[in-house]
Coordinates of C-alpha atoms and ligand atoms in Angstrom, one line a residue:
M347 CA 22.2 130.8 68.1
M348 CA 19.4 133.3 67.2
L349 CA 16.7 133.5 69.9
P350 CA 13.1 133.9 68.6
Q351 CA 11.6 137.4 69.2
K352 CA 8.7 135.8 71.0
P353 CA 9.4 132.7 73.1
E354 CA 7.9 129.5 71.6
P355 CA 5.5 127.4 73.8
R356 CA 7.8 125.4 76.1
V357 CA 7.0 123.5 79.4
F358 CA 9.3 123.5 82.4
S359 CA 8.7 121.9 85.8
G360 CA 10.7 120.2 88.6
M361 CA 10.6 118.3 91.9
Q362 CA 12.9 118.3 94.9
P363 CA 15.0 115.2 95.7
T364 CA 14.2 115.6 99.4
G365 CA 12.8 112.1 100.1
N366 CA 10.2 109.8 98.7
L367 CA 7.9 111.2 96.1
H368 CA 4.3 110.7 97.2
L369 CA 0.8 110.5 95.6
G370 CA 0.4 114.3 95.8
N371 CA 3.5 114.9 93.7
Y372 CA 2.4 112.2 91.3
L373 CA -1.3 113.3 90.9
G374 CA -0.7 117.1 91.3
A375 CA 2.2 117.4 88.9
M376 CA 3.6 114.3 87.3
V377 CA 0.4 113.0 85.6
R378 CA 0.1 116.4 83.9
W379 CA 3.7 116.3 82.8
V380 CA 3.2 113.0 81.1
E381 CA 0.2 114.4 79.3
M382 CA 1.9 117.6 78.2
Q383 CA 4.9 115.7 76.9
Q384 CA 2.6 114.5 74.1
S385 CA 1.9 118.0 72.8
H386 CA 4.7 120.3 74.0
E387 CA 8.4 120.7 74.1
C388 CA 9.1 119.8 77.7
I389 CA 12.0 120.2 80.2
F390 CA 11.8 118.4 83.5
C391 CA 14.3 119.0 86.2
V392 CA 15.3 117.4 89.5
V393 CA 15.8 120.5 91.5
D394 CA 18.7 119.5 93.7
M395 CA 19.8 123.1 94.4
H396 CA 16.3 123.8 95.9
A397 CA 16.7 120.7 98.0
I398 CA 19.8 122.0 99.9
T399 CA 17.9 125.1 101.1
V400 CA 17.4 122.8 104.1
W401 CA 20.3 120.5 105.1
Q402 CA 20.6 117.2 103.2
D403 CA 22.8 114.3 103.9
P404 CA 25.1 114.3 100.8
E405 CA 25.0 110.5 100.2
E406 CA 21.2 110.5 100.6
L407 CA 20.9 113.5 98.3
A408 CA 22.8 111.8 95.5
N409 CA 20.5 108.7 95.9
S410 CA 17.4 110.8 96.0
I411 CA 18.4 112.6 92.7
R412 CA 18.6 109.2 91.0
A413 CA 15.3 108.0 92.7
V414 CA 13.4 111.0 91.5
T415 CA 14.8 110.6 88.0
A416 CA 13.7 106.9 88.1
A417 CA 10.3 108.0 89.2
Y418 CA 10.0 110.5 86.3
I419 CA 10.8 107.8 83.8
A420 CA 8.8 105.1 85.5
S421 CA 5.8 107.4 85.5
G422 CA 6.0 107.8 81.7
L423 CA 8.4 110.6 80.9
D424 CA 10.5 109.8 77.9
P425 CA 14.1 111.0 78.3
K426 CA 14.5 111.1 74.5
R427 CA 11.4 113.1 73.8
S428 CA 11.7 115.5 76.8
I429 CA 14.8 116.8 78.5
L430 CA 15.4 115.3 82.0
F431 CA 18.3 116.6 84.1
N432 CA 19.4 117.7 87.5
Q433 CA 19.5 121.4 88.1
S434 CA 23.1 121.7 89.5
Q435 CA 24.6 120.4 86.2
V436 CA 23.3 123.6 84.4
H437 CA 25.1 126.6 85.9
E438 CA 22.7 129.0 84.1
H439 CA 20.1 128.4 86.9
A440 CA 22.4 129.8 89.6
E441 CA 23.6 132.7 87.4
L442 CA 20.1 133.8 86.4
A443 CA 18.9 133.4 90.0
W444 CA 21.5 136.0 91.1
V445 CA 20.3 138.5 88.5
F446 CA 16.7 137.8 89.7
N447 CA 17.8 138.3 93.4
C448 CA 18.6 141.8 92.3
V449 CA 15.3 142.3 90.5
A450 CA 12.9 140.8 93.1
R451 CA 12.0 143.0 96.1
L452 CA 12.3 142.0 99.7
G453 CA 8.6 142.9 100.2
W454 CA 7.6 140.3 97.6
L455 CA 9.6 137.6 99.2
N456 CA 8.3 138.5 102.7
R457 CA 4.8 137.6 101.5
M458 CA 5.7 134.0 100.5
T459 CA 3.6 131.6 102.7
Q460 CA 5.9 128.6 102.0
F461 CA 8.9 130.3 103.5
K462 CA 6.8 131.2 106.6
E463 CA 5.6 127.6 106.9
K464 CA 9.0 126.0 106.4
A465 CA 11.0 128.5 108.5
G466 CA 8.4 128.3 111.3
K467 CA 9.0 130.2 114.5
D468 CA 12.8 129.9 114.1
R469 CA 13.0 132.3 111.1
E470 CA 16.3 133.8 112.1
N471 CA 17.9 130.4 111.8
A472 CA 16.5 129.6 108.3
S473 CA 19.0 129.6 105.4
V474 CA 19.2 132.6 103.0
G475 CA 18.6 130.0 100.3
L476 CA 15.2 129.0 101.7
Y477 CA 14.2 132.7 101.7
A478 CA 15.5 133.3 98.1
Y479 CA 14.0 130.0 96.8
P480 CA 11.4 131.8 94.6
S481 CA 14.1 133.7 92.7
L482 CA 15.8 130.4 91.9
M483 CA 12.5 129.0 90.8
A484 CA 11.9 131.9 88.5
A485 CA 15.4 131.4 87.1
D486 CA 14.7 127.6 86.6
I487 CA 11.7 128.5 84.4
L488 CA 13.0 131.6 82.6
A489 CA 16.5 130.2 81.8
Y490 CA 14.5 128.4 79.1
R491 CA 12.0 131.3 78.4
A492 CA 9.4 128.6 79.3
T493 CA 5.8 129.6 78.9
H494 CA 3.9 126.9 80.8
V495 CA 4.5 125.4 84.2
P496 CA 2.5 122.4 85.4
V497 CA 2.5 122.3 89.2
G498 CA 0.3 121.6 92.2
E499 CA -1.8 124.3 93.9
D500 CA 0.9 124.9 96.6
Q501 CA 3.2 126.4 94.0
K502 CA 0.7 129.0 92.7
Q503 CA 2.1 131.9 94.8
H504 CA 5.7 131.2 93.7
L505 CA 4.6 131.1 90.0
E506 CA 2.9 134.5 90.5
L507 CA 6.2 135.8 91.8
S508 CA 8.0 134.4 88.8
R509 CA 5.6 136.4 86.6
D510 CA 6.3 139.5 88.6
I511 CA 10.1 139.0 88.3
A512 CA 9.8 138.5 84.5
Q513 CA 7.6 141.6 84.2
K514 CA 10.0 143.8 86.3
F515 CA 13.0 142.6 84.4
N516 CA 11.3 143.4 81.1
N517 CA 10.3 146.9 82.4
D518 CA 13.7 147.7 84.1
F519 CA 15.7 146.8 81.0
A520 CA 13.2 147.6 78.2
A521 CA 15.6 149.9 76.3
S522 CA 18.5 147.5 76.6
I523 CA 16.2 144.6 75.5
R524 CA 15.3 146.6 72.4
K525 CA 19.0 147.3 71.7
A526 CA 19.7 143.5 72.0
G527 CA 17.3 143.0 69.1
F528 CA 13.9 142.3 70.8
E529 CA 11.7 144.9 69.1
D530 CA 8.8 145.1 71.5
G531 CA 11.1 145.4 74.5
T532 CA 10.0 142.1 76.0
F533 CA 12.6 139.4 76.7
F534 CA 11.0 137.0 79.2
P535 CA 7.5 135.5 78.8
L536 CA 5.2 135.7 81.8
P537 CA 5.0 131.9 82.5
E538 CA 1.5 130.5 82.9
P539 CA 0.7 128.1 85.8
V540 CA -1.0 124.9 84.7
I541 CA -2.9 123.8 87.8
I542 CA -5.7 121.5 86.6
G543 CA -7.5 118.2 87.5
P544 CA -9.3 116.8 90.6
A545 CA -6.1 116.5 92.7
T546 CA -4.1 119.8 92.5
R547 CA -3.9 119.7 96.3
V548 CA -3.8 116.2 97.7
M549 CA -4.3 116.3 101.5
S550 CA -2.8 114.3 104.3
L551 CA -4.5 111.0 105.0
R552 CA -4.4 111.8 108.7
D553 CA -5.7 115.4 108.5
G554 CA -7.9 116.6 105.6
T555 CA -6.9 120.2 106.2
K556 CA -3.1 119.7 105.8
K557 CA -1.3 119.1 102.4
M558 CA 0.2 115.6 101.8
S559 CA 3.9 116.3 102.2
K560 CA 7.3 114.5 102.1
S561 CA 8.3 116.3 105.4
D562 CA 5.2 115.2 107.4
A563 CA 6.6 113.3 110.4
S564 CA 3.9 110.6 110.0
D565 CA 4.5 108.1 107.2
M566 CA 0.8 107.2 107.5
S567 CA -0.1 110.7 106.2
R568 CA 1.0 110.0 102.7
I569 CA 1.2 107.2 100.1
N570 CA 4.8 107.0 98.8
M571 CA 5.5 106.0 95.3
T572 CA 7.7 103.3 96.8
D573 CA 5.1 101.8 99.1
D574 CA 4.1 98.1 98.4
A575 CA 0.5 96.9 97.8
D576 CA -0.1 96.0 101.5
T577 CA 1.2 99.3 102.8
I578 CA -0.9 101.3 100.3
A579 CA -4.0 99.3 101.3
K580 CA -3.3 99.7 105.1
K581 CA -2.7 103.5 104.7
I582 CA -6.0 103.9 102.8
Q583 CA -7.9 101.7 105.2
K584 CA -6.6 103.8 108.2
A585 CA -7.1 107.1 106.5
K586 CA -9.1 109.5 108.6
T587 CA -12.8 109.9 107.7
D588 CA -16.0 111.1 109.2
P589 CA -18.8 108.8 110.4
L590 CA -21.4 109.5 107.7
P591 CA -21.8 107.7 104.4
L592 CA -20.3 109.4 101.3
P593 CA -22.4 112.3 100.0
A594 CA -24.1 112.2 96.6
D595 CA -23.3 115.8 95.4
E596 CA -20.2 118.0 95.2
E597 CA -21.7 120.8 97.4
E598 CA -22.0 118.4 100.3
L599 CA -18.6 116.9 99.5
A600 CA -16.9 120.3 99.7
K601 CA -18.0 120.5 103.4
R602 CA -16.2 117.2 104.3
P603 CA -12.4 117.6 103.8
E604 CA -11.4 114.0 104.3
A605 CA -14.1 112.6 102.1
D606 CA -13.4 115.3 99.5
N607 CA -9.7 114.3 99.5
L608 CA -10.3 110.6 99.0
I609 CA -12.8 111.2 96.3
G610 CA -10.4 113.6 94.5
I611 CA -7.6 110.9 94.7
Y612 CA -9.9 108.3 93.2
A613 CA -11.0 110.7 90.4
A614 CA -7.4 111.6 89.6
L615 CA -6.3 107.9 89.6
E616 CA -9.2 107.0 87.4
N617 CA -8.8 110.0 85.2
T618 CA -12.4 111.1 85.7
A619 CA -14.3 113.9 87.5
K620 CA -15.3 113.9 91.2
A621 CA -18.9 114.1 90.1
D622 CA -18.6 110.8 88.3
V623 CA -17.0 109.1 91.3
L624 CA -19.9 110.4 93.5
K625 CA -22.4 108.9 91.0
E626 CA -20.8 105.5 91.7
F627 CA -20.2 105.8 95.4
G628 CA -22.6 108.5 96.7
G629 CA -24.4 107.0 99.7
A630 CA -21.9 104.1 100.2
Q631 CA -20.0 103.4 103.4
F632 CA -16.4 104.4 103.6
S633 CA -15.4 100.8 104.1
V634 CA -16.7 99.9 100.6
F635 CA -15.2 102.9 99.0
K636 CA -11.8 102.6 100.7
K637 CA -11.5 99.0 99.4
A638 CA -12.2 100.1 95.8
L639 CA -9.7 103.1 96.3
A640 CA -7.0 100.8 97.6
E641 CA -7.4 98.4 94.6
L642 CA -7.3 101.3 92.2
A643 CA -4.2 102.9 93.9
V644 CA -2.3 99.6 93.9
S645 CA -3.1 99.0 90.2
R646 CA -1.8 102.5 89.3
I647 CA 1.2 102.8 91.6
G648 CA 2.3 99.1 91.6
P649 CA 3.7 99.2 88.0
V650 CA 5.4 102.6 88.6
N651 CA 7.0 101.2 91.7
A652 CA 8.3 98.1 89.9
E653 CA 9.7 100.1 87.0
M654 CA 11.5 102.5 89.4
K655 CA 13.1 99.5 91.2
R656 CA 14.3 98.1 87.8
L657 CA 15.8 101.5 86.7
L658 CA 17.5 102.0 90.1
S659 CA 19.4 98.7 89.7
D660 CA 21.5 100.5 87.0
P661 CA 22.5 103.8 88.5
A662 CA 25.2 104.4 85.8
E663 CA 22.4 104.5 83.2
I664 CA 20.5 107.1 85.2
D665 CA 23.6 109.2 85.5
R666 CA 24.0 108.9 81.7
I667 CA 20.4 110.1 81.1
L668 CA 21.0 113.1 83.4
A669 CA 24.3 114.0 81.7
D670 CA 22.6 113.8 78.3
G671 CA 19.6 115.9 79.5
S672 CA 22.0 118.5 81.1
R673 CA 23.9 118.9 77.9
R674 CA 20.7 119.5 76.0
A675 CA 19.4 121.9 78.7
R676 CA 22.6 123.9 78.6
A677 CA 22.3 124.2 74.8
I678 CA 19.0 126.1 75.4
A679 CA 19.9 128.0 78.5
G680 CA 23.4 129.1 77.4
P681 CA 22.3 131.5 74.6
I682 CA 19.5 132.9 76.8
M683 CA 21.9 133.6 79.6
D684 CA 24.3 135.2 77.2
K685 CA 21.5 137.6 76.1
V686 CA 20.7 138.3 79.7
K687 CA 24.3 139.3 80.3
D688 CA 24.2 141.6 77.3
I689 CA 20.9 143.1 78.4
V690 CA 22.2 143.7 82.0
G691 CA 25.4 145.2 80.7
F692 CA 27.9 142.5 81.8
L693 CA 31.0 142.2 79.5
R694 CA 31.6 138.7 78.2
S695 CA 34.4 137.2 76.1
Ligands
AQP930 N1 0.0 117.5 98.3 C1 0.2 117.8 97.0 N2 -0.9 117.8 96.2 C2 -0.7 118.2 94.9 N3 0.5 118.5 94.4 C3 1.6 118.5 95.2 N4 2.9 118.8 95.0 C4 3.5 118.7 96.2 N5 2.7 118.3 97.2 C5 1.5 118.2 96.6 C6 3.4 119.2 93.7 O1 4.5 118.4 93.5 C7 5.5 119.1 92.7 C8 6.9 118.9 93.3 O2 6.9 119.3 94.7 P1 8.3 119.6 95.3 O3 9.1 118.4 95.3 O4 8.9 120.8 94.8 O5 8.1 119.9 96.8 P2 7.0 120.4 97.7 O6 5.9 121.1 96.9 O7 7.6 121.2 98.8 O8 6.4 119.0 98.1 P3 6.3 118.4 99.6 O9 6.0 117.0 99.5 O10 5.4 119.3 100.3 O11 7.8 118.5 100.1 P4 8.3 119.1 101.5 O12 7.5 118.3 102.5 O13 9.7 118.8 101.5 O14 7.9 120.5 101.5 C9 5.1 120.5 92.7 O15 4.5 120.8 91.5 C10 4.1 120.6 93.8 O16 3.1 121.6 93.6

C-alpha cells in the first residue's frame, strides 16, 4: 500500500477502560468526537494498554473494555463510519511506542505533570509503563499518522510531547525518510490538539479546583454515565457551591470555581456558550439553577445510559465490533509501521 507523501486529515483519540466513564470524559472529549465523525475520517480506541499502567483486575478490565465501547456507541459513534477498537488488538501501538521510547528524552518525560500526580510521593514504586505513558500515547496517534486529536484540557501536555516526538523522529531520520520516498524529509505530522467548548476541564462536584476524575475516592465528586436519574439529581443538588446568587457576567463567574464549573456543564449539555446560560440564570439562586441543571443532565445522559445497558446485554456483538475495528485499524497502521522499520533501518521479511 502506497502511503501519501503528506498525511491526510485523520482524527484519533481514546479513553482508558479504568472504571465508569463520567461527565468530564463525555463533555470534554466524546461530544467532540461525535461531531468530528460527521466531517473527518476517525479512529477511536479503547486504550487498554494505558489502563494497565496501574494494576487492573483482569476480569474487571475485560468488562470495562466492553463498557467503554458501549458508551462510545451509545453516545453516537457509528462503528461502520468510524473505526472503534481496543488498543491491545493492534500490535503496531506497542512496536511504535518502543521506537518512540528511544526518541523521547528522559528530561521531557520528567516534566509530565500527570505522572507526578498519579505516582504521588511513592514515585519509586510507580510502574515504568506509567512513566512511559506519553510515548505510547504518541504511538497511538502516529501509528495512523493522525493529524487531529480531540481531548480534554488535561491531555494538552501529553499532546505537546507527541508533537515533540514526531518532530524529533522527523529530524533524526530526515535522510532516511527521504530515501524511503518522502521528498521533504517529513514522515510524521505534528498532531493538532482539538480542545474546544465550554467543558474542556470539568471539575469535581465536591471541589471546584480539582478535575472530575474516575479515580476520585468520592463517587459524589462525579456524574457517571451509568448513574440513574435520582442519583444524578442528588449529586447535582449536593454539589458544592458558594452562598451568593449566580453572577451575571463571565468575569465574575471566573472568580467562582464551583459556579463556573456548573455553568460550564450546563452550557456544554445545552450546546451553547456560558454567556448565554448567564443571560438566563444570572442573579438566580443556586437551588433554582441546580434543579434546571439536573433536569437537563438527566435528559442528556438518560438515553445514553439506557442504550449502553441494551448494548451490554450482548457482549458477543461488542467483541465482534472490536474485532472488525481492529482489523481495519491494522490495515492502516501496518504499512505505516513497515515504513517506520525501513526508516529506522530494521530488516524485515
Ligand atoms: N474532568 C475532565 N474534563 C474534561 N475532559 C476530561 N477528560 C478526562 N477527565 C476530564 C478527557 O477524557 C478523555 C479520556 O480520559 P482518559 O480515560 O484517558 O483518562 P483520564 O484523563 O486520566 O480521565 P480520569 O477520569 O482522570 O481517569 P483517572 O482518574 O483514572 O486518571 C481524555 O480526552 C481526557 O482529556
